[in-house]
Tab-separated table of C-alpha atoms and ligand atoms in Angstrom:
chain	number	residue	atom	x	y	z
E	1298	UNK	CA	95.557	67.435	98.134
E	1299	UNK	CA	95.560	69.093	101.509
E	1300	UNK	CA	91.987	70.485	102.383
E	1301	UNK	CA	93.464	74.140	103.851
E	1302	UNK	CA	95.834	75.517	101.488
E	1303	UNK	CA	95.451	78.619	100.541
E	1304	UNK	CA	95.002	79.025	96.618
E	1305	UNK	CA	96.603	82.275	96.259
E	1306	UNK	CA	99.782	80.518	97.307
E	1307	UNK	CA	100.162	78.526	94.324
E	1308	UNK	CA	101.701	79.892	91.846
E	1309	UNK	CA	100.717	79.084	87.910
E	1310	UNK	CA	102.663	76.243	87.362
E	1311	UNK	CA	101.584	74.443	90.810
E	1312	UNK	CA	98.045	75.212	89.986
E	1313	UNK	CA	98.349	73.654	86.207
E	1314	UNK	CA	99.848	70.096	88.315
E	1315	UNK	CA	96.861	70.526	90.733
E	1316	UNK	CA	94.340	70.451	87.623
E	1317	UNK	CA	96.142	67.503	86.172
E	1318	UNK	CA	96.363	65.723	89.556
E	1319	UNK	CA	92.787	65.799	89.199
E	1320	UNK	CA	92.123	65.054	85.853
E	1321	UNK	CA	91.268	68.227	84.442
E	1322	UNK	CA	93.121	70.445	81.993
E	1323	UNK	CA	96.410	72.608	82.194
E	1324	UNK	CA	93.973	75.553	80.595
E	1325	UNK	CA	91.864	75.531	83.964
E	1326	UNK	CA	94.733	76.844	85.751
E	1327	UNK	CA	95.199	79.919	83.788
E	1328	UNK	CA	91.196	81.064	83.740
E	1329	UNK	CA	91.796	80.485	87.751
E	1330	UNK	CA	94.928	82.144	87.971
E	1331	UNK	CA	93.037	84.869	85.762
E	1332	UNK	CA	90.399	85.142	88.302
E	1333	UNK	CA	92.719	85.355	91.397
E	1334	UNK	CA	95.143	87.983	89.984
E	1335	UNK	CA	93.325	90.006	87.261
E	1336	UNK	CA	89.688	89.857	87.768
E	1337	UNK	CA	90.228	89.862	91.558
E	1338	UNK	CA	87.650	86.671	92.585
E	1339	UNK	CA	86.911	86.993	96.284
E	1340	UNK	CA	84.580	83.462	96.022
E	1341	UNK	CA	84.908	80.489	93.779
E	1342	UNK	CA	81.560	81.188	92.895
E	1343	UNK	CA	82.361	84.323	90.919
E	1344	UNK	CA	84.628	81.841	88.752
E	1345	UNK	CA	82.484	82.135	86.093
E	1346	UNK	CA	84.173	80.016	83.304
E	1347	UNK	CA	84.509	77.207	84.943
E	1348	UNK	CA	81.283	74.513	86.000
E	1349	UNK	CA	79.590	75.041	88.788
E	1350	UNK	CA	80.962	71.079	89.405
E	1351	UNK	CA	84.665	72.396	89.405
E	1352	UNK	CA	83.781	75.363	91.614
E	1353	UNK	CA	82.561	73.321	94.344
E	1354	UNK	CA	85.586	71.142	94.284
E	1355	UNK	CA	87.813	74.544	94.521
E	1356	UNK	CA	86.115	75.430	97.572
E	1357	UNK	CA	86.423	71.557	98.733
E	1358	UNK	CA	90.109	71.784	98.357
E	1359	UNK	CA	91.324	75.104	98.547
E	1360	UNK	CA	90.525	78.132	100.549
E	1361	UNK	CA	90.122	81.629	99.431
E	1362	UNK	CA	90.234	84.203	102.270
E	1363	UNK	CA	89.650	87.331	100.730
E	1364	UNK	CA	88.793	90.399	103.083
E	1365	UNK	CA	85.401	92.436	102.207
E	1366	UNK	CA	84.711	95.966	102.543
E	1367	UNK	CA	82.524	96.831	106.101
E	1368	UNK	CA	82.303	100.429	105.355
E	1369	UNK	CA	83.257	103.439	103.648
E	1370	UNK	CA	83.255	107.040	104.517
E	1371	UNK	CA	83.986	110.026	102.111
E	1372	UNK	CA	85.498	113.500	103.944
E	1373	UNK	CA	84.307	116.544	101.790
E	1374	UNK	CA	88.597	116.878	100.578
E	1375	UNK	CA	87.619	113.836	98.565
E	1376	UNK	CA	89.808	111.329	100.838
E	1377	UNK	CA	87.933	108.222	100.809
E	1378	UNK	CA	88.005	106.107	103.917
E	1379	UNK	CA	87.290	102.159	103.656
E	1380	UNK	CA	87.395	99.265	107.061
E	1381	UNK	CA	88.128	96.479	105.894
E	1382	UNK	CA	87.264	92.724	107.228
E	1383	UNK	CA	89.271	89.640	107.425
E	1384	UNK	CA	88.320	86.237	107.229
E	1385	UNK	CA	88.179	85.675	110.478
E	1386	UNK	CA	86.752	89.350	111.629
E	1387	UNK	CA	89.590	91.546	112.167
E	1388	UNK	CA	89.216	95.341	111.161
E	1389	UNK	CA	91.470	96.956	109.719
E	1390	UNK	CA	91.493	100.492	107.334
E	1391	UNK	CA	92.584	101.682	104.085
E	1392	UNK	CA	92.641	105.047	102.592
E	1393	UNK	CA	92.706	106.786	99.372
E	1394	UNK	CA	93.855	110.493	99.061
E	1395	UNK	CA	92.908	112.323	95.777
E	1396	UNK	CA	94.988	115.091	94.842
E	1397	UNK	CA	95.552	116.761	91.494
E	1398	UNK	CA	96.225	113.562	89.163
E	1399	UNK	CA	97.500	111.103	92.005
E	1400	UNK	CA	95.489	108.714	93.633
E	1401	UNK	CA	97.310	107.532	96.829
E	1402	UNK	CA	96.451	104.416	98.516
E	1403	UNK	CA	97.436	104.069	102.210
E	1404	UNK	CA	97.077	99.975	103.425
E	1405	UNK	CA	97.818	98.276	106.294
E	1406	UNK	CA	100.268	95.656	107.076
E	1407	UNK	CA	99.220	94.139	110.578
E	1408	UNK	CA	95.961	94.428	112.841
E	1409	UNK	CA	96.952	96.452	115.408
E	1410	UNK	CA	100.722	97.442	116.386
E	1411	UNK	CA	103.607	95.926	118.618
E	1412	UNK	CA	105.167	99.533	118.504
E	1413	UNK	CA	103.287	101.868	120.633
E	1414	UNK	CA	104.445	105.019	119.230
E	1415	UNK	CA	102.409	107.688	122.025
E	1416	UNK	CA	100.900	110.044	119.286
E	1417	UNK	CA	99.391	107.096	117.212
E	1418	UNK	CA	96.056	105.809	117.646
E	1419	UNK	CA	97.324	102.194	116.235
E	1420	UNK	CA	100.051	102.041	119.419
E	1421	UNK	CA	96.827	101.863	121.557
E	1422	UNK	CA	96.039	98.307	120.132
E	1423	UNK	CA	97.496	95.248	120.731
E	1424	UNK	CA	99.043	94.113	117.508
E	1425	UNK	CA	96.563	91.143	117.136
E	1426	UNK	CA	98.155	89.465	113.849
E	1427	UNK	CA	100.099	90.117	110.910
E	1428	UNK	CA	98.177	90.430	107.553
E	1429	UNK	CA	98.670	87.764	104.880
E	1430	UNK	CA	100.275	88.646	101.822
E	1431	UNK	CA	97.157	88.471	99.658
E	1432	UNK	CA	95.137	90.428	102.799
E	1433	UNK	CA	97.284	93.425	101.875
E	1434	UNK	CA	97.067	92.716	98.042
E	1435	UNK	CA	93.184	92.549	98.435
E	1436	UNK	CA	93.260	96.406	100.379
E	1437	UNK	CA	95.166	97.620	97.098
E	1438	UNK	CA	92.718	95.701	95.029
E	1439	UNK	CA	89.565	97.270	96.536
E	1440	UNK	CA	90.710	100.443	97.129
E	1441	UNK	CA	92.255	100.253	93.121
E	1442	UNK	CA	88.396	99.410	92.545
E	1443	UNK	CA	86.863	101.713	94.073
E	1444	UNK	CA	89.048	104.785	92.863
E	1445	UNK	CA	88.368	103.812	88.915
E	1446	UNK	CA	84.138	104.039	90.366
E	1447	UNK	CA	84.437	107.321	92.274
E	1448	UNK	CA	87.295	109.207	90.789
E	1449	UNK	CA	86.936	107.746	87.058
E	1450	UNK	CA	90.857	106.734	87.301
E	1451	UNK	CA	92.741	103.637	89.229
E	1452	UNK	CA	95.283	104.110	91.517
E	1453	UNK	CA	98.653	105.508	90.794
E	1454	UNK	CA	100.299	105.528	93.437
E	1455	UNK	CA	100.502	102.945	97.040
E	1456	UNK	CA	101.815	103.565	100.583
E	1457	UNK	CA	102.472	101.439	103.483
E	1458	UNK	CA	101.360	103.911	105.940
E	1459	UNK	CA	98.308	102.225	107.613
E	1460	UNK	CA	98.242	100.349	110.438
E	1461	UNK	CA	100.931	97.805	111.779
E	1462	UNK	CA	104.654	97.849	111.065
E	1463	UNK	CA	105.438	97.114	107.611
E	1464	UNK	CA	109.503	96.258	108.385
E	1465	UNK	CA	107.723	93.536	111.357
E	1466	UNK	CA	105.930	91.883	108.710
E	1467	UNK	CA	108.833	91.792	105.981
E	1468	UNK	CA	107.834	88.758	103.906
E	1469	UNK	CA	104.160	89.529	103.250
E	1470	UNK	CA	104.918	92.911	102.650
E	1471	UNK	CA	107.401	91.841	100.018
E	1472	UNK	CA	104.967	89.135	98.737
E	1473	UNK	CA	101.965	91.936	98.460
E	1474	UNK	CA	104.326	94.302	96.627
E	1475	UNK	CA	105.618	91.333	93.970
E	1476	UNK	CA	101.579	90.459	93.372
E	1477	UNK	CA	101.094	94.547	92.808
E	1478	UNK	CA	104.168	95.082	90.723
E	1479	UNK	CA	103.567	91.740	88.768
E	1480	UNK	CA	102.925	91.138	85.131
E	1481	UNK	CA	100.522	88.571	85.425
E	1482	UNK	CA	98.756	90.938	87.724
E	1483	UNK	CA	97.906	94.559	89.032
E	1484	UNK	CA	101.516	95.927	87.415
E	1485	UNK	CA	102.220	98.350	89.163
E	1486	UNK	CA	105.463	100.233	89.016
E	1487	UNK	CA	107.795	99.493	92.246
E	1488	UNK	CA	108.293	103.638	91.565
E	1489	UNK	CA	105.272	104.084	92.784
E	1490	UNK	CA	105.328	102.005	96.339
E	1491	UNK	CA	106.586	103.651	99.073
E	1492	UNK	CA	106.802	101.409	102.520
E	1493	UNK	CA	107.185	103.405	105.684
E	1494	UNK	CA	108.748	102.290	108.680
E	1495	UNK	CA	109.316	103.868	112.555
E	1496	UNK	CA	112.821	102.454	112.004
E	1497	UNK	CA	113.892	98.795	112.403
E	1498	UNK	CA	117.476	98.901	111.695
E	1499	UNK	CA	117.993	95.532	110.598
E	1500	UNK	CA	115.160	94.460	108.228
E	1501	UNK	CA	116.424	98.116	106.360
E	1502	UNK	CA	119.572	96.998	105.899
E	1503	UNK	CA	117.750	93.263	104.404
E	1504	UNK	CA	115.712	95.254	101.985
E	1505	UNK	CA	119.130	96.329	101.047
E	1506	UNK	CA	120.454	93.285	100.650
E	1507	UNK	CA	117.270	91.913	98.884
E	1508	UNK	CA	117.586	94.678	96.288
E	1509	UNK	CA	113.644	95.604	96.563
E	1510	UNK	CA	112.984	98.428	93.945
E	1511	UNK	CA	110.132	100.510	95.952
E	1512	UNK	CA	110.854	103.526	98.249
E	1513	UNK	CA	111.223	103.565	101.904
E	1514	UNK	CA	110.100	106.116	104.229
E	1515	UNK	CA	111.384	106.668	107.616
E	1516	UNK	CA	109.184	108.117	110.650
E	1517	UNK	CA	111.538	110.134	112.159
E	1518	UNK	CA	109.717	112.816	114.203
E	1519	UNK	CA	112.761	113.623	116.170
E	1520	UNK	CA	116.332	114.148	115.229
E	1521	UNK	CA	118.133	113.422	118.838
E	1522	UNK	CA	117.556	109.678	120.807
E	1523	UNK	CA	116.801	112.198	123.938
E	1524	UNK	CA	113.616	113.014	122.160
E	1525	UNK	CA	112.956	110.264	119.961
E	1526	UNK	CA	112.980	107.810	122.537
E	1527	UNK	CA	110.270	109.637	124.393
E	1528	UNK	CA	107.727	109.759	121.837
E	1529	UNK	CA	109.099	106.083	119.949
E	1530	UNK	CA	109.944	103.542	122.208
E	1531	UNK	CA	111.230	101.394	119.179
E	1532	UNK	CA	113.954	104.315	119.413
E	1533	UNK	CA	116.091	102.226	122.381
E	1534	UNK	CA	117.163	99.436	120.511
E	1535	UNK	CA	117.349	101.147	117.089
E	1536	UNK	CA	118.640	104.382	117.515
E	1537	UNK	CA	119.255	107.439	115.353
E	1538	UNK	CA	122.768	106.632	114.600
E	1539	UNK	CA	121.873	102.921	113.704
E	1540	UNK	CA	118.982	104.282	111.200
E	1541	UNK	CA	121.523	106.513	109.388
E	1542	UNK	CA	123.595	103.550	108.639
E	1543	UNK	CA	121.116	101.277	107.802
E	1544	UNK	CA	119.690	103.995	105.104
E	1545	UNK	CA	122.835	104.470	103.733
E	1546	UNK	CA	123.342	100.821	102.845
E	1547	UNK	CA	120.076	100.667	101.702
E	1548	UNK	CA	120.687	103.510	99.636
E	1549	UNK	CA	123.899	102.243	98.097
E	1550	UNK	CA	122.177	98.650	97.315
E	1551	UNK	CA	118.682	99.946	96.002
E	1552	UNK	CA	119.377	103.948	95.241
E	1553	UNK	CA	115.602	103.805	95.776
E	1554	UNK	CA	113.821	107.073	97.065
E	1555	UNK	CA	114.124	107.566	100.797
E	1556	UNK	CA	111.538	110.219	102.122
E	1557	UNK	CA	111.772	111.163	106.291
E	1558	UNK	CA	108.705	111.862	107.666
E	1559	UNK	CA	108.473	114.335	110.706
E	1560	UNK	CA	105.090	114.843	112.094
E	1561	UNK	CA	104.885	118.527	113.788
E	1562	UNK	CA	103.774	118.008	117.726
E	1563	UNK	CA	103.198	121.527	119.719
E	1564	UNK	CA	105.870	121.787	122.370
E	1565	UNK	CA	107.950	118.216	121.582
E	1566	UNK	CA	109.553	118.181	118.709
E	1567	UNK	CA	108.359	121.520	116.989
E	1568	UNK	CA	111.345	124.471	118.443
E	1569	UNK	CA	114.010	126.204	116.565
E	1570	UNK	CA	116.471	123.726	118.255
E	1571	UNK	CA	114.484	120.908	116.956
E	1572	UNK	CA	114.738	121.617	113.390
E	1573	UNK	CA	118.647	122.144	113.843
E	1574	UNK	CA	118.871	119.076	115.031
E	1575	UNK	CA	116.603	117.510	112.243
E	1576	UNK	CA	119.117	119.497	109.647
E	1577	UNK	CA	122.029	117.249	111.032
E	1578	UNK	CA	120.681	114.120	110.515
E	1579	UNK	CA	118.867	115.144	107.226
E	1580	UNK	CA	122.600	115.972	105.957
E	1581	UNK	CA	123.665	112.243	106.758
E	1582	UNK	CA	120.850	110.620	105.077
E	1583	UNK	CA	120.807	110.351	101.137
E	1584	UNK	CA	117.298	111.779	101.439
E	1585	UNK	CA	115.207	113.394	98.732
E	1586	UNK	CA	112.703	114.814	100.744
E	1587	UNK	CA	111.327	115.213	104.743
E	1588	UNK	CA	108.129	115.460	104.640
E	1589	UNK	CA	106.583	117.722	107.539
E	1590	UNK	CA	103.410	116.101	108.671
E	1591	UNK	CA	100.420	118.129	110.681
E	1592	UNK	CA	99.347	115.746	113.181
E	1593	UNK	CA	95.931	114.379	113.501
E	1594	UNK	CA	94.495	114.727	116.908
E	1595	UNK	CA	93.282	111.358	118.093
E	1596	UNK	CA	90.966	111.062	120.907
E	1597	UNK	CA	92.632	110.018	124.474
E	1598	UNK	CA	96.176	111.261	123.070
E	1599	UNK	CA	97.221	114.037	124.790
E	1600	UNK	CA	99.313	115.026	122.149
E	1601	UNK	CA	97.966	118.394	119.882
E	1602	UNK	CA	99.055	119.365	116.448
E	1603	UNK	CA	101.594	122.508	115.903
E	1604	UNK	CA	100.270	125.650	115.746
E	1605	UNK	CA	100.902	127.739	112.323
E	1606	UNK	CA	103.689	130.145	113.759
E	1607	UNK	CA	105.788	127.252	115.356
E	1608	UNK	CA	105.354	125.580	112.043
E	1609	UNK	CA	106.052	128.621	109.444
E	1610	UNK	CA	109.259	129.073	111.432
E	1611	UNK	CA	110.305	125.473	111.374
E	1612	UNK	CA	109.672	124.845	107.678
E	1613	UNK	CA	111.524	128.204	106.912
E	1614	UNK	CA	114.593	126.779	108.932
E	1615	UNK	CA	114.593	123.674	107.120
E	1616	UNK	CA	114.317	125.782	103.540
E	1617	UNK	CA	116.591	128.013	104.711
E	1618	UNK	CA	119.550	125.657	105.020
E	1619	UNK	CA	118.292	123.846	101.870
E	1620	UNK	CA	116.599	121.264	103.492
E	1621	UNK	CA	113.795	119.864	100.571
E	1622	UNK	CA	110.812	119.827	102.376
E	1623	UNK	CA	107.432	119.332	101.635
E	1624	UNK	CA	104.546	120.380	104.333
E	1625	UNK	CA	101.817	117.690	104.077
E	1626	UNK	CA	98.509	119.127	105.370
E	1627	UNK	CA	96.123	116.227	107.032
E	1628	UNK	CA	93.726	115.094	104.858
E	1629	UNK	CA	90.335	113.803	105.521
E	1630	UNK	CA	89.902	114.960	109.330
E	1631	UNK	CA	86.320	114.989	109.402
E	1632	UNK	CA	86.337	111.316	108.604
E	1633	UNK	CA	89.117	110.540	111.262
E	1634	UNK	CA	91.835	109.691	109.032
E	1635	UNK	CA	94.824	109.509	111.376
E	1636	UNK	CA	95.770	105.881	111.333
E	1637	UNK	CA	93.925	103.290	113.189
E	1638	UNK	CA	91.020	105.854	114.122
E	1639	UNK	CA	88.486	104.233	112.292
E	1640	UNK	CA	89.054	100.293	112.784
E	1641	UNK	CA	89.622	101.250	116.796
E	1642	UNK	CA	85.586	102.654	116.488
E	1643	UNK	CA	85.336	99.268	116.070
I	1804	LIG	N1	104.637	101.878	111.247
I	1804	LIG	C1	104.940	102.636	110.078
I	1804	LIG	C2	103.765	102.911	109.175
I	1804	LIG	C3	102.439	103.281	109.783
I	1804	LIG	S1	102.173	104.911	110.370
I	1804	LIG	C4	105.637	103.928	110.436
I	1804	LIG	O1	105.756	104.215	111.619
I	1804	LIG	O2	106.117	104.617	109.554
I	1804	LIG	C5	102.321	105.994	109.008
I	1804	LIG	C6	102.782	107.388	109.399
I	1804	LIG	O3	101.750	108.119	110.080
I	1804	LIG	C7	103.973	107.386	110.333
I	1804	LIG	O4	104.882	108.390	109.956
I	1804	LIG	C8	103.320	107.719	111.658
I	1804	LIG	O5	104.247	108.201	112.586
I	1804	LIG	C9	102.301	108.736	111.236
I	1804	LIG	N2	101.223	108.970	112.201
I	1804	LIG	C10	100.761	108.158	113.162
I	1804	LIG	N3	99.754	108.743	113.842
I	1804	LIG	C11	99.579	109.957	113.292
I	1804	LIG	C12	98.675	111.054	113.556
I	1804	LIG	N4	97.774	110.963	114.505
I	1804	LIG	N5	98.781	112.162	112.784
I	1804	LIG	C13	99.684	112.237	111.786
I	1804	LIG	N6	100.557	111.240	111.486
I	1804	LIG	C14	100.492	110.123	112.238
């Protein structure tokens, strides 16, 4: 047995042949499995129900690389902010948001970005490495954890709106969401998992074709390539146009929820004009829902948030031509929740 695999690859019936491979019984690999998936084991020596002997030879042959909590800050709205560490000391940040009954997790899919959108605090670091699939499984798990201790209730609801590019690390981000959604583990409903992407045509149109049954949110934040490729570079080689028709396959292969985001930026994307233009596309897209987004300052970003006026008249466009749209006021600004603000303190 190889002395570096990671144990949260194998799946139940490879970990049954790896107990009889060493002379042990099949029942060892369920009470591990158990640990792994449902009790959440972040060390083989929390593996209670099995001998201290056995333990040992788990860490001997396997490797467990579970990432810990560094700290946690609480913003008087309740949002609860949590950096994360990997194995091999990366930071990275997860948040919850407690509203009404719903207890939203936000994870993170890579350290750092490749992207470089130029209002978000990620896009000024280097994307360093993509997160393993049981690196974002852990964020859900501790974050699940920690909302059943502070709010009394777990979480119901998980988005991929952290740091990194969710669509750039496709098959760990499909491999987190199977552990979450799965039986044998957290079970939670794909309803409830919403992965948001700044728009990579191509891997849209593959969760198409892989029929994935969570909902996808696109970061539009402008509705013309003129303006869009300004403020997302990602924009030149995937451009309005190609989004639209990568949404509508995925709509007609999954008819999963597809939400566009639009975050509200004071003189860029925030006019009369602009919201015309955001109607147009909106009426090509089998969207439910944009979601208007007041933007989090971040330090060194020129970049300021809309005032009220520009964004009462934009939202009353938008309702006015029967646009669904939902304002989404930021949460947890004393606590600098805009994404990557907290892991870049470093
Ligand atoms: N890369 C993915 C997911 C991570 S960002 C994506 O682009 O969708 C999650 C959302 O937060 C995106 O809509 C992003 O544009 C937005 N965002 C980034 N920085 C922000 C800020 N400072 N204030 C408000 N929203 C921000």
């Amino acid at each position: 047995m190889s002395t570096t695999r990671n144990i949260r690859e194998y799946t139940l019936p490879e970990l049954k042949e790896y107990f009889e491979s060493i002379g042990d019984k099949k029942f060892r690999a369920i009470q591990t499995y158990e640990w792994l998936w449902k009790k959440n084991a972040r060390h083989f020596d929390e593996m209670s129900n099995l001998s201290l002997e056995l333990r040992k030879k788990l860490a001997e042959d396997f490797t467990l690389q579970a990432i810990t909590v560094d700290v946690t800050q609480t913003s008087s709205d309740g949002t609860l902010k949590s950096r994360f560490k990997t194995h091999d000391g990366h930071l990275l940040e997860g948040v919850i948001i407690t509203k009404k009954k719903r207890n939203t997790a936000c994870v993170s899919s890579q350290i750092g970005c490749s992207l470089s959108c130029s209002f978000c605090a990620t896009g000024l670091m280097d994307r360093k490495r993509n997160l393993d699939f049981d690196e974002i499984y852990d964020q859900v798990a501790l974050l699940n954890e920690q909302s059943e201790k502070i709010y009394g209730t777990g979480l119901t609801n998980i988005v991929y709106m952290g740091m990194g590019e969710p669509l750039l690390n496709y098959k760990n981000v499909l491999k987190s969401i199977e552990r979450i959604t799965a039986s044998d583990s957290m079970a939670m409903s794909p309803k409830r998992i919403t992965v948001s992407t700044a728009g990579v045509a191509k891997m849209i149109r593959q969760l198409g074709d892989d029929k994935v049954r969570f909902n996808l949110a696109l970061s539009l934040h402008a509705a013309t390539d003129e303006k869009r490729n300004k403020i997302m570079a990602i924009n030149e080689t995937n451009n309005i146009a190609a989004l639209v028709d990568a949404l509508n396959y995925f709509y007609d292969q999954t008819k999963n929820d597809i939400t566009l985001e639009y975050v509200l930026l004071k003189g860029e994307n925030d006019s009369l004009e602009d919201a015309e233009e955001l109607v147009k596309v909106y009426r090509k897209i089998p969207t439910h829902l944009v979601n208007v987004i007041e933007y989090n300052s971040v330090f060194g970003i020129p970049f300021e948030k809309s005032d009220e006026d520009s964004t009462q008249v934009f939202t009353d466009y938008l309702v006015k031509h029967k646009v669904n749209v939902r304002v989404r006021r930021s949460r947890g600004k004393d606590i600098d929740a805009a994404c990557g603000q907290l892991a870049n303190k470093g």
